[in-house]
């Protein structure tokens, strides 16, 4: 395959350059979700995590690739290479990536996933009522814009 064909294929596939770097997909209009991203950024000074709104082109492509409905914005998603983590499992995996002291959240992993996700779903179902939402996805500050994938 020539370089120009490979470049064209990479441009056509927004997932081509991700590799195994973890990408956290979040509801870009949710105030709780945006607050979580703002909280995560300083706790990940090495930039291990990248971020993208579920509503973005890359967010839609990732959801479709994993057989998810892009119109169903009820879960944070973490993608690491071919692996996809959702809901409470995604939150625990993010804590593991961040390391100490957040890795202590790993203690929740032995709980049945159905129970963990039921708690997650309760918060997700009420997040707009409790925290509100924006009219459009957040625009990252210039100093952290390289952490966001469009």
CSV table of C-alpha atoms in Angstrom, one decimal:
chain,number,residue,atom,x,y,z
A,1,UNK,CA,0.0,0.0,0.0
A,2,UNK,CA,1.4,3.4,-0.9
A,3,UNK,CA,1.8,6.2,1.6
A,4,UNK,CA,-0.9,8.3,-0.1
A,5,UNK,CA,-3.4,5.5,0.0
A,6,UNK,CA,-2.6,4.8,3.7
A,7,UNK,CA,-2.9,8.5,4.5
A,8,UNK,CA,-6.3,8.7,2.7
A,9,UNK,CA,-7.5,5.6,4.6
A,10,UNK,CA,-6.3,7.1,7.9
A,11,UNK,CA,-8.1,10.4,7.1
A,12,UNK,CA,-11.3,8.5,6.3
A,13,UNK,CA,-11.1,6.5,9.6
A,14,UNK,CA,-11.1,8.8,12.6
A,15,UNK,CA,-10.0,5.9,14.8
A,16,UNK,CA,-6.8,5.1,12.8
A,17,UNK,CA,-4.5,7.2,15.0
A,18,UNK,CA,-5.8,6.2,18.4
A,19,UNK,CA,-3.7,3.1,18.9
A,20,UNK,CA,-4.0,1.8,22.4
A,21,UNK,CA,-4.1,5.2,24.1
A,22,UNK,CA,-7.2,5.4,26.4
A,23,UNK,CA,-9.9,7.7,25.1
A,24,UNK,CA,-12.7,8.6,27.5
A,25,UNK,CA,-16.0,9.5,25.8
A,26,UNK,CA,-18.4,11.6,27.8
A,27,UNK,CA,-21.7,13.4,27.3
A,28,UNK,CA,-20.4,16.8,26.0
A,29,UNK,CA,-23.5,18.7,27.1
A,30,UNK,CA,-23.8,17.3,30.6
A,31,UNK,CA,-22.5,19.6,33.4
A,32,UNK,CA,-21.6,16.6,35.6
A,33,UNK,CA,-19.7,14.9,32.8
A,34,UNK,CA,-17.8,18.2,31.9
A,35,UNK,CA,-17.0,18.7,35.6
A,36,UNK,CA,-15.6,15.2,35.8
A,37,UNK,CA,-13.4,15.9,32.8
A,38,UNK,CA,-12.2,19.1,34.4
A,39,UNK,CA,-11.4,17.2,37.6
A,40,UNK,CA,-9.5,14.4,35.7
A,41,UNK,CA,-7.2,16.6,33.7
A,42,UNK,CA,-5.0,17.9,36.6
A,43,UNK,CA,-5.0,14.4,38.1
A,44,UNK,CA,-3.5,13.0,34.9
A,45,UNK,CA,-0.5,15.3,34.4
A,46,UNK,CA,1.2,12.8,32.0
A,47,UNK,CA,-1.7,13.0,29.7
A,48,UNK,CA,-2.4,9.2,29.7
A,49,UNK,CA,-6.1,9.9,28.9
A,50,UNK,CA,-7.5,11.6,25.8
A,51,UNK,CA,-11.1,12.9,25.8
A,52,UNK,CA,-13.9,13.2,23.3
A,53,UNK,CA,-17.6,14.0,23.5
A,54,UNK,CA,-19.9,11.2,22.7
A,55,UNK,CA,-21.6,13.6,20.3
A,56,UNK,CA,-18.4,14.2,18.3
A,57,UNK,CA,-17.4,12.5,15.0
A,58,UNK,CA,-14.9,10.3,16.8
A,59,UNK,CA,-17.4,9.6,19.6
A,60,UNK,CA,-20.0,8.5,17.1
A,61,UNK,CA,-17.5,6.4,15.1
A,62,UNK,CA,-16.3,4.6,18.3
A,63,UNK,CA,-19.9,3.9,19.4
A,64,UNK,CA,-20.8,2.5,15.9
A,65,UNK,CA,-17.7,0.4,15.7
A,66,UNK,CA,-18.6,-1.2,19.0
A,67,UNK,CA,-22.3,-1.7,18.0
A,68,UNK,CA,-23.7,1.0,20.3
A,69,UNK,CA,-26.4,3.5,19.5
A,70,UNK,CA,-24.8,7.0,19.2
A,71,UNK,CA,-28.1,8.5,20.2
A,72,UNK,CA,-28.0,6.7,23.5
A,73,UNK,CA,-25.8,9.0,25.7
A,74,UNK,CA,-26.4,7.3,29.1
A,75,UNK,CA,-22.8,6.0,29.6
A,76,UNK,CA,-19.3,7.2,29.8
A,77,UNK,CA,-17.2,5.0,27.6
A,78,UNK,CA,-13.5,4.2,27.8
A,79,UNK,CA,-11.7,2.8,24.8
A,80,UNK,CA,-8.3,1.2,25.0
A,81,UNK,CA,-7.3,-0.3,21.6
A,82,UNK,CA,-9.9,-2.9,20.9
A,83,UNK,CA,-11.3,-2.9,24.5
A,84,UNK,CA,-14.4,-1.0,25.4
A,85,UNK,CA,-15.4,-0.3,29.0
A,86,UNK,CA,-18.8,1.2,30.0
A,87,UNK,CA,-20.5,2.6,33.0
A,88,UNK,CA,-19.0,1.6,36.4
A,89,UNK,CA,-16.3,-0.6,34.8
A,90,UNK,CA,-15.1,2.4,32.7
A,91,UNK,CA,-14.9,4.5,35.9
A,92,UNK,CA,-12.9,1.8,37.7
A,93,UNK,CA,-10.5,1.5,34.7
A,94,UNK,CA,-10.0,5.3,34.6
A,95,UNK,CA,-9.0,5.1,38.3
A,96,UNK,CA,-6.6,2.3,37.6
A,97,UNK,CA,-5.0,4.4,34.8
A,98,UNK,CA,-4.6,7.4,37.1
A,99,UNK,CA,-2.8,5.3,39.7
A,100,UNK,CA,-2.4,6.2,43.4
A,101,UNK,CA,-4.6,7.1,45.3
A,102,UNK,CA,-7.5,6.7,42.8
A,103,UNK,CA,-6.6,3.0,42.1
A,104,UNK,CA,-8.2,2.3,45.5
A,105,UNK,CA,-11.5,2.5,43.6
A,106,UNK,CA,-10.5,-0.9,42.2
A,107,UNK,CA,-11.9,-2.2,45.5
A,108,UNK,CA,-15.4,-1.8,43.9
A,109,UNK,CA,-14.6,-4.3,41.1
A,110,UNK,CA,-15.6,-7.4,43.2
A,111,UNK,CA,-19.1,-6.0,43.6
A,112,UNK,CA,-21.5,-7.5,41.0
A,113,UNK,CA,-21.4,-5.4,37.9
A,114,UNK,CA,-25.2,-5.3,37.8
A,115,UNK,CA,-25.2,-3.6,41.2
A,116,UNK,CA,-22.4,-1.2,40.3
A,117,UNK,CA,-24.2,-0.3,37.1
A,118,UNK,CA,-27.5,0.1,38.8
A,119,UNK,CA,-26.0,2.9,41.0
A,120,UNK,CA,-24.3,4.4,37.9
A,121,UNK,CA,-27.6,4.3,36.0
A,122,UNK,CA,-29.4,6.1,38.9
A,123,UNK,CA,-26.9,9.0,38.7
A,124,UNK,CA,-26.9,9.0,34.9
A,125,UNK,CA,-30.7,9.1,34.7
A,126,UNK,CA,-30.8,12.1,37.0
A,127,UNK,CA,-27.7,14.0,35.9
A,128,UNK,CA,-29.5,16.7,33.9
A,129,UNK,CA,-32.0,17.3,36.7
A,130,UNK,CA,-29.3,17.5,39.4
A,131,UNK,CA,-26.5,19.2,37.5
A,132,UNK,CA,-28.1,20.7,34.4
A,133,UNK,CA,-26.8,20.7,30.8
A,134,UNK,CA,-25.3,23.0,28.3
A,135,UNK,CA,-26.7,23.9,24.9
A,136,UNK,CA,-23.6,22.6,23.1
A,137,UNK,CA,-20.5,20.6,23.8
A,138,UNK,CA,-17.7,22.2,25.9
A,139,UNK,CA,-14.8,23.9,24.2
A,140,UNK,CA,-11.6,23.0,26.0
A,141,UNK,CA,-9.2,25.6,27.1
A,142,UNK,CA,-6.2,26.2,24.8
A,143,UNK,CA,-3.7,24.8,27.4
A,144,UNK,CA,-5.5,21.3,27.4
A,145,UNK,CA,-6.9,21.2,23.9
A,146,UNK,CA,-4.3,18.7,22.8
A,147,UNK,CA,-6.0,16.2,25.2
A,148,UNK,CA,-9.2,16.3,23.3
A,149,UNK,CA,-9.9,14.4,20.1
A,150,UNK,CA,-12.3,15.8,17.5
